Amino acid sequence: MMIGAVLAIVLTLAGAILAVGARNIVHAVFGLGICLCGVALAFLVLGSPFVAAMEVLIYIGGITVAMVFAVMLSTVGREEPREGMAKRVLAAIGALVFFGAGVAIILGMPEQITAPVTPEEAWSVEQIGRDLLNRFNLVFEALSLVLLLAIIGAITIASRSDESHDPTAGEGDS
Amino acid sequence: MTLHAWMVFALTLFCIGLYGVIARRNLIAILIGIELMLNAASINVLAINYFVSPEPAVGQIIVLFIIGLAAAEAAIALSIILGVYRQRASIDVTLLEELRG
Amino acid sequence: MPGFPILTATILCPLIALLVTLLIPGRHEKAIKIANTLCALASVILAITIWAQYDRSVGGFQMMEDMAWLPSFDIRYTVGVDGAGVVLGLLTAIVFFTGVLSMWTLKTRVKEYFAFKAALVFGVFGVFFALDIFAFFFFYEIAVLPMYPLIAIWGSTRKEYSAMKLTLFLMAGSVLLFPGLIALYVQAGGETWNILELAQSPQYTRTFQIFCYPFIYIGFGVLAGMFPFHGWSPTGHVAAPTAVSMLHAGVLMKLGAFGILRIGMTCLPLGAAYWAPTFATLATAGIIYGAFVAMRQTDFKYVIGFSSVSHMGIVLLGLNIYAGGGDVAQTGLDGAIFQMFAHGIMTALFFSAVGFIYDQTHDRDIRHFGGLVSQVPIAGSMFILAAMCGMGVPGFASFWAELLVFIAAVQTYPVLGILAIVGLIFTAAYTLRVLGKAMFGPRNKNWEHLVDVGVWALLPRAILVGVLLLFGFFPNLILDMIRSTVWGP
Amino acid sequence: MNHELLALACVTAPLLGFAVALIGFRRRHSSAAAIVIASGLVSLVASVLLLITARPEAQAFTARWFMIEDFSIEFGVLLDGRTLIMGSVVALITLCIQVYSLYYMASDPGKGRFFAFLALFEWSMLLFVYSANLLQMFIFWELVGLASFLLIGFWYEKPSAVAAAKKAFLMTRVGDVGLFIGLILLFQTSGTLDVLGIANIFEPHGLPESIAPQRIELIAMLLFVGVIGKSAQFPLHTWLPDAMEGPTPVSALLHSATMVAAGVFLVTRFHGLFLDAPTTMTTILWIATFTALLSSTMAMVAKDMKRVLAFSSISQLGFMLMGLGAGSLFAGYFHLTTHAFFKALLFLCAGAYIHSSGTNDLIAIGRAGAARRMKITTIGLVVGGAALAGIPMFAGFFSKEHILSALHGPGQMIFKIGAFGAAFMTAYYTFRMVFLIMRPNPNSQATPDEPAYPHDDAHGPAEPLAMILPIIVLSLGALVIGFFGDKIGAILHVEHIHHPTIGEMAPAVVVALLGVVLAWIDFGRANAKQRGFVSLVPAAEKLFEKRWYIDEIYNTAIVRPVIMIAKLCYGTETRGLDKGIDSLAYSTAKVGREVARGHVGRLQLYIGVAVVVVASLVFYVGMR
């Protein structure tokens, strides 16, 4: 249990640092993949194997792959200019301040409650499915609608290639 | 592992994502940062759910929704990025500052 | 017709005009105009019916209708009229009707124009009849907002500027007003918005009233052309098209004064009395200042615009005399409401005459005219009649209004009263200046081709002149109506 | 005869005439004229019948106009001596002038309008005179002003006429403000609007104890301000000479029986009140005497025939007010009556001359030979002139004697001297006018201002019946009205009229004859230089010709400052208030633009700032 948790944390943070730090965008996507694996592991440790599976399926299998496609369609093989030092330092300060604030809040919270002894069936996929289609039916439907719209929107935006002007011409301009 | 430890972990992940969003100039990198922040939120939800909630299924369902929304968001964001690239031949966010009155 | 909701019906007349206008396709201009005329005529008939049905021996608020509107905020749709409401309702109906008739020749964007105008009138009727503060404010904003497109689209002479200025001024007024109204609601315990119930509230201590009253007075005063917040009104008059100017100066400015009376003075009598000398002084300053500025203007409409500032000063002076109390308080109120009515009709006539000339010449500079009365005798005569009414010549309605206000003023605030009466000289001065330059004097050869008012175009103007003369000779018609207000509960 | 019906007929006929003439007959001028004259005739007959059959006591026919609460506003006709005589005079003179205008305005394109306005003028004056109610009085006072505005500016295409009309309206309005306030105070003090009621408070037994004397002084003073404006007394007299821009019949009407008479009539109406205000009476005397002298000096040098008459009107009005101010109702009233006749007569004669010779200039009229061609008119001129100058046995003589003999109180010597001076000058300038017309002298040094137009036969006969008839009627009036003094006094209920003895009359007669003789020497005798004795002092002549520079003084002292204030206000409005508010709006917009310049879509910066701010807030909240 403990080992799993530590492994998950290490994987996640390492992947995250790679994801934000890598100069090459392909490496960054790769880092994101590692990080998401860690997150999935963390979900497993937190007793949700179904969610962990979904994480792997949707995130790593879907989103990350989509990003790779986007990278290949846009800036692949292009040398990226390094961000300015000042910007990075400012971003780091911002993040650190936020981190500090967050820690302050967390430590100010009341004493933790140890994990309750939960019946196994509560964590079961069956329970999730039943809740999803009964209690959270409306949210579920709304989400499906959002997904539908997102797909339509993505297609519309991405397919407007003939109207927008040619990328090569744009390059010549700049 | 205590709840506090999990929350600090999630916060760390969130802040790394935040750094990415603020510091990077590549639009895809910014998107990656956002995904990191979303995952941090998911971890937080599951952790609280694990340690506090008497109804464990709810937390998982929330995380499922987050994942679903993240997928939709990513799809839209990526198509926008592609659109921007077609328009400008670049996805450098610093070149998009044209919101002048 | 007992039980017939006549006030709601009157309010609905312009709304029906609006809906019908929206439904008719824009190319059927004639149909739109006819529909609007019919609705306006219906509102005139209803307004006259209200006048006839109002029981003067009983007085007070009558023909009350009450319906829940937004129950969770205690907001109700409550309407009812007292004498002032009856008088001003009739004024609105007349100006609406004549305004529609005088825009019969409009060519551009007929549909949108009449739609906005109907919306405006809808709001105006609502304000004059509403007895619920929220409903009052709701209708008030409906009445104020269509001015922007009406001026910005169909106007002339820096129209966007004027429209924006007008909107900003009125919004600023509303910004002052809204907290004041909310304070009225909250202070009384937050249970009702009904003006009559609020007026009974024991929570309105003197301190509260003194603090709250200026918000309401100035907030409404901006719309009433109160000096020194009158800047929007001449500019707006100038830029607006004829019928909008008629409505604007004729009716809309009265909303402000009416709001002061209906909400400010009804709910906060102590505050009103406390502030009365200050605001009476400002009103007198407005009378004289408006006249002086009008003396230097070269644009017909600017002259009328500043004369409105001057004449609305008389209204506000009368209202403040009423607020100040004393023996002649009622005389002041009579004069103020009478002046609202008379000035409304008179300015409508003024703008109608000027609009007629402007439509043909596209020029409003008084120096470019001369001897108009021989070139367009009827249109010129209309202008002269309106000018005489403005000077307070006996036989016209405004003579009585000014007489009553001045009688009351001399007895309540002698200095202000005398100053206001002296203002009559300057009123005569600027009016005669315009008449002498434009209506009389040598003919300007440029305008020999002008066509005079025809029979149809004469109709609305003749109605206005007729109303002015009717109430000039029989002022008791209106005075009895106004008087009945205080006799009631 | 039923008095009520007669009174009703008298006051409504002109209104009907006005309405019908204005609405129905805008293009049919002759019909309009006929209707107006018919209505004038009805008024005249009715008012004369009323006068003849008048009862000794005052009676009022009123109808309730409307109620304000329990206060009833009455509208009606008051019949007492003062109104009956004045009403008849107004009706008679208006009718004469209407008949006269029939020819005078025959070829004017606005003839119908002219007659309509004449009827309006008559109507408002009659109802003013007959009014039984303060409010009604004020309304018709204003309408008289309006009608005279319309008539003075009748030839509205002439800028000078428009300016004159405007001036008349504005200056009388200045007086109206005083009158208006005075009437309000009077109403407040007496508590009634009823003219008879007010008269009863003051007239028989002096000032009631309940009213403070200062208040009555104030009211009387304010009423007199109105009179100053209407009756063209100094300092508001300057509109009257300019009012000559109207057609001559209008001038005749304006100067005799309407408009200016309204002011004097107001004083006679409230004479009881004025008697209770001794300070005001003294003020009236001062102003009236000064005005009479001042305008006489101007009349002595004026070349325009109508102007001479206008100045003489001002000075005669001063005489009337002197009589009233001295406390004699009868003297002032009598002079008002006689003056109406001879002044109307003189103006009609002047109109006839001007119409036939095409010029206003006295010398030019004379040289055009008008006097020889127009015998009857010239007789009328002489009669009128004699009456004005106060030659014995003519109307003006009697009334002027009464005024002079009324000035006998302590401390009134100075006014009496002033009156003698004015009487002398009146005789002088009147006969200067008469001699200049009757005895033109081509070798004289006098030069006309404008060349005379030779008589144009296209005008028709020089003395048509329509013009001659009124002149004859008025000449007879000017001859005989003087002998009706006792009768008028009886109708007015004046207890004892002081009849001046021969000894008392002598100085005035001497003074008047002196004036005539001097005028003869200066203008009348053969080979006269036709330059007045005033020209011996060129500075004085210049001063008089320029009307004591009063117009110029007003221009610099009042008109300019008013325009300056107007400019100031205009500047405040456009450059101050407007600009200020505009710049407020513009600067708001500018701030917006400046801020927007920073907001170019640097999303990352915004996120960073937002994060830092949120975090700082958290820390801040945590610290507390």
PDB file of C-alpha atoms in Angstrom, chain D residues 290-500:
ATOM      1  CA  PHE D 290     -40.911 114.836 -15.076  1.00  0.00           C
ATOM      2  CA  THR D 291     -42.320 112.733 -17.889  1.00  0.00           C
ATOM      3  CA  ALA D 292     -44.537 115.544 -19.109  1.00  0.00           C
ATOM      4  CA  LEU D 293     -41.594 117.935 -19.262  1.00  0.00           C
ATOM      5  CA  LEU D 294     -39.192 115.434 -20.715  1.00  0.00           C
ATOM      6  CA  SER D 295     -41.400 114.323 -23.554  1.00  0.00           C
ATOM      7  CA  SER D 296     -42.467 117.882 -24.355  1.00  0.00           C
ATOM      8  CA  THR D 297     -38.869 118.817 -24.966  1.00  0.00           C
ATOM      9  CA  MET D 298     -38.520 115.942 -27.348  1.00  0.00           C
ATOM     10  CA  ALA D 299     -41.725 116.876 -29.149  1.00  0.00           C
ATOM     11  CA  MET D 300     -40.415 120.375 -29.780  1.00  0.00           C
ATOM     12  CA  VAL D 301     -37.725 119.176 -32.148  1.00  0.00           C
ATOM     13  CA  ALA D 302     -39.205 116.031 -33.660  1.00  0.00           C
ATOM     14  CA  LYS D 303     -39.664 116.142 -37.401  1.00  0.00           C
ATOM     15  CA  ASP D 304     -41.783 113.055 -37.791  1.00  0.00           C
ATOM     16  CA  MET D 305     -45.409 114.035 -37.451  1.00  0.00           C
ATOM     17  CA  LYS D 306     -46.401 110.827 -35.705  1.00  0.00           C
ATOM     18  CA  ARG D 307     -43.519 111.162 -33.338  1.00  0.00           C
ATOM     19  CA  VAL D 308     -44.577 114.625 -32.324  1.00  0.00           C
ATOM     20  CA  LEU D 309     -47.951 113.201 -31.514  1.00  0.00           C
ATOM     21  CA  ALA D 310     -46.406 110.268 -29.688  1.00  0.00           C
ATOM     22  CA  PHE D 311     -44.356 112.537 -27.461  1.00  0.00           C
ATOM     23  CA  SER D 312     -47.394 114.653 -26.837  1.00  0.00           C
ATOM     24  CA  SER D 313     -49.247 111.516 -25.776  1.00  0.00           C
ATOM     25  CA  ILE D 314     -46.572 110.735 -23.241  1.00  0.00           C
ATOM     26  CA  SER D 315     -46.738 114.219 -21.863  1.00  0.00           C
ATOM     27  CA  GLN D 316     -50.542 114.244 -21.780  1.00  0.00           C
ATOM     28  CA  LEU D 317     -50.502 110.924 -19.948  1.00  0.00           C
ATOM     29  CA  GLY D 318     -48.180 112.629 -17.522  1.00  0.00           C
ATOM     30  CA  PHE D 319     -50.812 115.337 -17.117  1.00  0.00           C
ATOM     31  CA  MET D 320     -53.508 112.807 -16.367  1.00  0.00           C
ATOM     32  CA  LEU D 321     -51.352 111.128 -13.758  1.00  0.00           C
ATOM     33  CA  MET D 322     -50.536 114.518 -12.272  1.00  0.00           C
ATOM     34  CA  GLY D 323     -54.231 115.115 -11.809  1.00  0.00           C
ATOM     35  CA  LEU D 324     -54.731 111.725 -10.274  1.00  0.00           C
ATOM     36  CA  GLY D 325     -51.603 112.048  -8.199  1.00  0.00           C
ATOM     37  CA  ALA D 326     -52.798 115.365  -6.858  1.00  0.00           C
ATOM     38  CA  GLY D 327     -55.791 113.484  -5.543  1.00  0.00           C
ATOM     39  CA  SER D 328     -58.408 114.541  -8.023  1.00  0.00           C
ATOM     40  CA  LEU D 329     -60.053 111.578  -9.651  1.00  0.00           C
ATOM     41  CA  PHE D 330     -62.230 113.825 -11.732  1.00  0.00           C
ATOM     42  CA  ALA D 331     -59.371 115.881 -13.202  1.00  0.00           C
ATOM     43  CA  GLY D 332     -57.395 112.876 -14.339  1.00  0.00           C
ATOM     44  CA  TYR D 333     -60.399 111.037 -15.615  1.00  0.00           C
ATOM     45  CA  PHE D 334     -61.767 114.010 -17.477  1.00  0.00           C
ATOM     46  CA  HIS D 335     -58.464 114.579 -19.186  1.00  0.00           C
ATOM     47  CA  LEU D 336     -58.288 110.914 -20.103  1.00  0.00           C
ATOM     48  CA  THR D 337     -61.647 111.277 -21.816  1.00  0.00           C
ATOM     49  CA  THR D 338     -60.958 114.478 -23.682  1.00  0.00           C
ATOM     50  CA  HIS D 339     -57.491 113.362 -24.633  1.00  0.00           C
ATOM     51  CA  ALA D 340     -58.916 110.243 -26.212  1.00  0.00           C
ATOM     52  CA  PHE D 341     -60.947 112.367 -28.593  1.00  0.00           C
ATOM     53  CA  PHE D 342     -58.439 114.922 -29.666  1.00  0.00           C
ATOM     54  CA  LYS D 343     -55.489 112.523 -29.810  1.00  0.00           C
ATOM     55  CA  ALA D 344     -57.399 110.092 -31.964  1.00  0.00           C
ATOM     56  CA  LEU D 345     -58.422 113.013 -34.127  1.00  0.00           C
ATOM     57  CA  LEU D 346     -54.864 114.249 -34.508  1.00  0.00           C
ATOM     58  CA  PHE D 347     -53.607 110.822 -35.430  1.00  0.00           C
ATOM     59  CA  LEU D 348     -56.316 110.322 -37.985  1.00  0.00           C
ATOM     60  CA  CYS D 349     -55.427 113.668 -39.540  1.00  0.00           C
ATOM     61  CA  ALA D 350     -51.796 112.699 -39.523  1.00  0.00           C
ATOM     62  CA  GLY D 351     -52.729 109.429 -41.171  1.00  0.00           C
ATOM     63  CA  ALA D 352     -54.641 111.269 -43.859  1.00  0.00           C
ATOM     64  CA  TYR D 353     -51.678 113.529 -44.601  1.00  0.00           C
ATOM     65  CA  ILE D 354     -49.243 110.672 -44.581  1.00  0.00           C
ATOM     66  CA  HIS D 355     -51.448 108.614 -46.789  1.00  0.00           C
ATOM     67  CA  SER D 356     -51.783 111.341 -49.360  1.00  0.00           C
ATOM     68  CA  SER D 357     -48.252 112.731 -49.346  1.00  0.00           C
ATOM     69  CA  GLY D 358     -46.357 109.528 -48.707  1.00  0.00           C
ATOM     70  CA  THR D 359     -44.089 110.841 -45.992  1.00  0.00           C
ATOM     71  CA  ASN D 360     -44.053 111.222 -42.266  1.00  0.00           C
ATOM     72  CA  ASP D 361     -41.958 114.328 -42.246  1.00  0.00           C
ATOM     73  CA  LEU D 362     -43.792 117.442 -41.107  1.00  0.00           C
ATOM     74  CA  ILE D 363     -41.902 119.785 -43.383  1.00  0.00           C
ATOM     75  CA  ALA D 364     -42.273 117.532 -46.370  1.00  0.00           C
ATOM     76  CA  ILE D 365     -45.984 117.158 -45.768  1.00  0.00           C
ATOM     77  CA  GLY D 366     -46.303 120.894 -45.636  1.00  0.00           C
ATOM     78  CA  ARG D 367     -44.345 121.413 -48.799  1.00  0.00           C
ATOM     79  CA  ALA D 368     -46.362 118.781 -50.597  1.00  0.00           C
ATOM     80  CA  GLY D 369     -49.260 121.123 -50.221  1.00  0.00           C
ATOM     81  CA  ALA D 370     -51.364 118.738 -48.242  1.00  0.00           C
ATOM     82  CA  ALA D 371     -53.087 121.433 -46.232  1.00  0.00           C
ATOM     83  CA  ARG D 372     -54.535 123.054 -49.286  1.00  0.00           C
ATOM     84  CA  ARG D 373     -55.748 119.866 -50.845  1.00  0.00           C
ATOM     85  CA  MET D 374     -57.312 118.446 -47.704  1.00  0.00           C
ATOM     86  CA  LYS D 375     -59.434 121.154 -46.213  1.00  0.00           C
ATOM     87  CA  ILE D 376     -61.536 119.108 -43.854  1.00  0.00           C
ATOM     88  CA  THR D 377     -58.546 117.265 -42.545  1.00  0.00           C
ATOM     89  CA  THR D 378     -56.805 120.537 -41.911  1.00  0.00           C
ATOM     90  CA  ILE D 379     -59.781 121.848 -39.998  1.00  0.00           C
ATOM     91  CA  GLY D 380     -59.652 118.663 -37.955  1.00  0.00           C
ATOM     92  CA  LEU D 381     -55.958 119.242 -37.359  1.00  0.00           C
ATOM     93  CA  VAL D 382     -56.545 122.749 -36.114  1.00  0.00           C
ATOM     94  CA  VAL D 383     -59.366 121.675 -33.835  1.00  0.00           C
ATOM     95  CA  GLY D 384     -57.328 118.815 -32.445  1.00  0.00           C
ATOM     96  CA  GLY D 385     -54.264 121.007 -32.094  1.00  0.00           C
ATOM     97  CA  ALA D 386     -56.233 123.673 -30.273  1.00  0.00           C
ATOM     98  CA  ALA D 387     -57.647 121.071 -27.937  1.00  0.00           C
ATOM     99  CA  LEU D 388     -54.216 119.646 -27.261  1.00  0.00           C
ATOM    100  CA  ALA D 389     -52.679 123.035 -26.713  1.00  0.00           C
ATOM    101  CA  GLY D 390     -55.399 124.026 -24.272  1.00  0.00           C
ATOM    102  CA  ILE D 391     -56.883 126.910 -26.209  1.00  0.00           C
ATOM    103  CA  PRO D 392     -60.015 128.038 -24.390  1.00  0.00           C
ATOM    104  CA  MET D 393     -63.313 126.459 -25.349  1.00  0.00           C
ATOM    105  CA  PHE D 394     -61.666 123.365 -26.819  1.00  0.00           C
ATOM    106  CA  ALA D 395     -61.786 120.082 -24.967  1.00  0.00           C
ATOM    107  CA  GLY D 396     -58.237 119.997 -23.673  1.00  0.00           C
ATOM    108  CA  PHE D 397     -58.588 123.398 -22.126  1.00  0.00           C
ATOM    109  CA  PHE D 398     -61.225 122.357 -19.607  1.00  0.00           C
ATOM    110  CA  SER D 399     -59.613 119.177 -18.500  1.00  0.00           C
ATOM    111  CA  LYS D 400     -56.210 120.789 -18.224  1.00  0.00           C
ATOM    112  CA  GLU D 401     -57.644 123.548 -16.099  1.00  0.00           C
ATOM    113  CA  HIS D 402     -59.010 120.980 -13.718  1.00  0.00           C
ATOM    114  CA  ILE D 403     -55.646 119.328 -13.431  1.00  0.00           C
ATOM    115  CA  LEU D 404     -53.863 122.596 -12.815  1.00  0.00           C
ATOM    116  CA  SER D 405     -56.330 123.644 -10.202  1.00  0.00           C
ATOM    117  CA  ALA D 406     -56.078 120.248  -8.531  1.00  0.00           C
ATOM    118  CA  LEU D 407     -52.406 120.987  -7.893  1.00  0.00           C
ATOM    119  CA  HIS D 408     -53.007 123.271  -4.980  1.00  0.00           C
ATOM    120  CA  GLY D 409     -51.930 121.217  -2.014  1.00  0.00           C
ATOM    121  CA  PRO D 410     -48.980 122.071   0.182  1.00  0.00           C
ATOM    122  CA  GLY D 411     -45.667 121.390  -1.509  1.00  0.00           C
ATOM    123  CA  GLN D 412     -47.305 120.945  -4.876  1.00  0.00           C
ATOM    124  CA  MET D 413     -46.147 124.283  -6.174  1.00  0.00           C
ATOM    125  CA  ILE D 414     -43.199 122.730  -7.916  1.00  0.00           C
ATOM    126  CA  PHE D 415     -45.494 120.382  -9.779  1.00  0.00           C
ATOM    127  CA  LYS D 416     -47.712 123.240 -10.749  1.00  0.00           C
ATOM    128  CA  ILE D 417     -44.758 125.093 -12.190  1.00  0.00           C
ATOM    129  CA  GLY D 418     -43.743 121.983 -14.055  1.00  0.00           C
ATOM    130  CA  ALA D 419     -47.249 121.621 -15.382  1.00  0.00           C
ATOM    131  CA  PHE D 420     -47.214 125.191 -16.633  1.00  0.00           C
ATOM    132  CA  GLY D 421     -43.918 124.557 -18.336  1.00  0.00           C
ATOM    133  CA  ALA D 422     -45.256 121.443 -19.997  1.00  0.00           C
ATOM    134  CA  ALA D 423     -48.428 123.246 -21.027  1.00  0.00           C
ATOM    135  CA  PHE D 424     -46.386 125.983 -22.621  1.00  0.00           C
ATOM    136  CA  MET D 425     -44.267 123.548 -24.533  1.00  0.00           C
ATOM    137  CA  THR D 426     -47.351 121.617 -25.556  1.00  0.00           C
ATOM    138  CA  ALA D 427     -48.920 124.677 -27.063  1.00  0.00           C
ATOM    139  CA  TYR D 428     -45.639 125.507 -28.776  1.00  0.00           C
ATOM    140  CA  TYR D 429     -44.963 122.161 -30.372  1.00  0.00           C
ATOM    141  CA  THR D 430     -48.588 121.599 -31.312  1.00  0.00           C
ATOM    142  CA  PHE D 431     -48.739 124.794 -33.249  1.00  0.00           C
ATOM    143  CA  ARG D 432     -45.292 124.259 -34.619  1.00  0.00           C
ATOM    144  CA  MET D 433     -46.781 121.173 -36.200  1.00  0.00           C
ATOM    145  CA  VAL D 434     -49.899 122.988 -37.348  1.00  0.00           C
ATOM    146  CA  PHE D 435     -47.948 125.863 -38.877  1.00  0.00           C
ATOM    147  CA  LEU D 436     -45.412 123.643 -40.551  1.00  0.00           C
ATOM    148  CA  ILE D 437     -48.236 121.913 -42.338  1.00  0.00           C
ATOM    149  CA  MET D 438     -50.508 124.844 -42.996  1.00  0.00           C
ATOM    150  CA  ARG D 439     -47.939 127.459 -43.884  1.00  0.00           C
ATOM    151  CA  PRO D 440     -45.147 125.732 -45.718  1.00  0.00           C
ATOM    152  CA  ASN D 441     -42.384 128.125 -46.522  1.00  0.00           C
ATOM    153  CA  PRO D 442     -40.093 127.071 -49.333  1.00  0.00           C
ATOM    154  CA  ASN D 443     -37.509 129.625 -48.299  1.00  0.00           C
ATOM    155  CA  SER D 444     -37.272 128.456 -44.723  1.00  0.00           C
ATOM    156  CA  GLN D 445     -34.176 126.892 -43.317  1.00  0.00           C
ATOM    157  CA  ALA D 446     -36.016 123.798 -42.266  1.00  0.00           C
ATOM    158  CA  THR D 447     -35.089 120.782 -44.296  1.00  0.00           C
ATOM    159  CA  PRO D 448     -37.172 117.659 -44.541  1.00  0.00           C
ATOM    160  CA  ASP D 449     -35.543 114.389 -43.606  1.00  0.00           C
ATOM    161  CA  GLU D 450     -36.755 112.730 -46.726  1.00  0.00           C
ATOM    162  CA  PRO D 451     -38.046 114.071 -50.017  1.00  0.00           C
ATOM    163  CA  ALA D 452     -41.782 114.303 -50.309  1.00  0.00           C
ATOM    164  CA  TYR D 453     -43.429 112.095 -52.832  1.00  0.00           C
ATOM    165  CA  PRO D 454     -45.723 113.924 -55.158  1.00  0.00           C
ATOM    166  CA  HIS D 455     -49.295 113.025 -54.610  1.00  0.00           C
ATOM    167  CA  ASP D 456     -50.205 109.924 -56.480  1.00  0.00           C
ATOM    168  CA  ASP D 457     -53.638 109.997 -57.985  1.00  0.00           C
ATOM    169  CA  ALA D 458     -53.749 106.268 -57.990  1.00  0.00           C
ATOM    170  CA  HIS D 459     -54.547 106.531 -54.291  1.00  0.00           C
ATOM    171  CA  GLY D 460     -57.939 107.849 -55.166  1.00  0.00           C
ATOM    172  CA  PRO D 461     -59.523 110.921 -53.693  1.00  0.00           C
ATOM    173  CA  ALA D 462     -57.467 112.778 -51.116  1.00  0.00           C
ATOM    174  CA  GLU D 463     -60.319 112.915 -48.707  1.00  0.00           C
ATOM    175  CA  PRO D 464     -62.595 109.936 -49.154  1.00  0.00           C
ATOM    176  CA  LEU D 465     -65.701 109.731 -47.073  1.00  0.00           C
ATOM    177  CA  ALA D 466     -64.456 106.801 -44.988  1.00  0.00           C
ATOM    178  CA  MET D 467     -61.589 108.965 -43.785  1.00  0.00           C
ATOM    179  CA  ILE D 468     -63.453 112.192 -43.453  1.00  0.00           C
ATOM    180  CA  LEU D 469     -66.394 110.902 -41.509  1.00  0.00           C
ATOM    181  CA  PRO D 470     -64.376 109.787 -38.479  1.00  0.00           C
ATOM    182  CA  ILE D 471     -62.429 113.019 -38.552  1.00  0.00           C
ATOM    183  CA  ILE D 472     -65.606 115.044 -38.514  1.00  0.00           C
ATOM    184  CA  VAL D 473     -67.083 112.969 -35.717  1.00  0.00           C
ATOM    185  CA  LEU D 474     -63.976 113.254 -33.614  1.00  0.00           C
ATOM    186  CA  SER D 475     -63.629 116.980 -34.341  1.00  0.00           C
ATOM    187  CA  LEU D 476     -67.122 117.506 -33.052  1.00  0.00           C
ATOM    188  CA  GLY D 477     -66.212 115.390 -30.053  1.00  0.00           C
ATOM    189  CA  ALA D 478     -63.097 117.423 -29.387  1.00  0.00           C
ATOM    190  CA  LEU D 479     -65.173 120.588 -29.646  1.00  0.00           C
ATOM    191  CA  VAL D 480     -68.006 119.634 -27.363  1.00  0.00           C
ATOM    192  CA  ILE D 481     -66.709 117.059 -24.901  1.00  0.00           C
ATOM    193  CA  GLY D 482     -65.133 119.783 -22.816  1.00  0.00           C
ATOM    194  CA  PHE D 483     -68.544 121.115 -21.912  1.00  0.00           C
ATOM    195  CA  PHE D 484     -69.646 117.817 -20.462  1.00  0.00           C
ATOM    196  CA  GLY D 485     -67.332 118.046 -17.493  1.00  0.00           C
ATOM    197  CA  ASP D 486     -70.134 118.368 -14.983  1.00  0.00           C
ATOM    198  CA  LYS D 487     -72.019 115.524 -16.525  1.00  0.00           C
ATOM    199  CA  ILE D 488     -68.988 113.277 -16.368  1.00  0.00           C
ATOM    200  CA  GLY D 489     -68.374 114.332 -12.820  1.00  0.00           C
ATOM    201  CA  ALA D 490     -71.942 113.424 -11.967  1.00  0.00           C
ATOM    202  CA  ILE D 491     -71.632 110.017 -13.509  1.00  0.00           C
ATOM    203  CA  LEU D 492     -68.394 109.523 -11.617  1.00  0.00           C
ATOM    204  CA  HIS D 493     -70.131 110.536  -8.370  1.00  0.00           C
ATOM    205  CA  VAL D 494     -67.648 113.255  -7.690  1.00  0.00           C
ATOM    206  CA  GLU D 495     -69.297 115.326  -5.012  1.00  0.00           C
ATOM    207  CA  HIS D 496     -68.087 118.778  -5.718  1.00  0.00           C
ATOM    208  CA  ILE D 497     -66.188 119.692  -8.781  1.00  0.00           C
ATOM    209  CA  HIS D 498     -63.968 122.620  -8.239  1.00  0.00           C
ATOM    210  CA  HIS D 499     -64.721 125.013 -11.069  1.00  0.00           C
ATOM    211  CA  PRO D 500     -61.743 127.231 -11.624  1.00  0.00           C
TER     212      PRO D 500
END
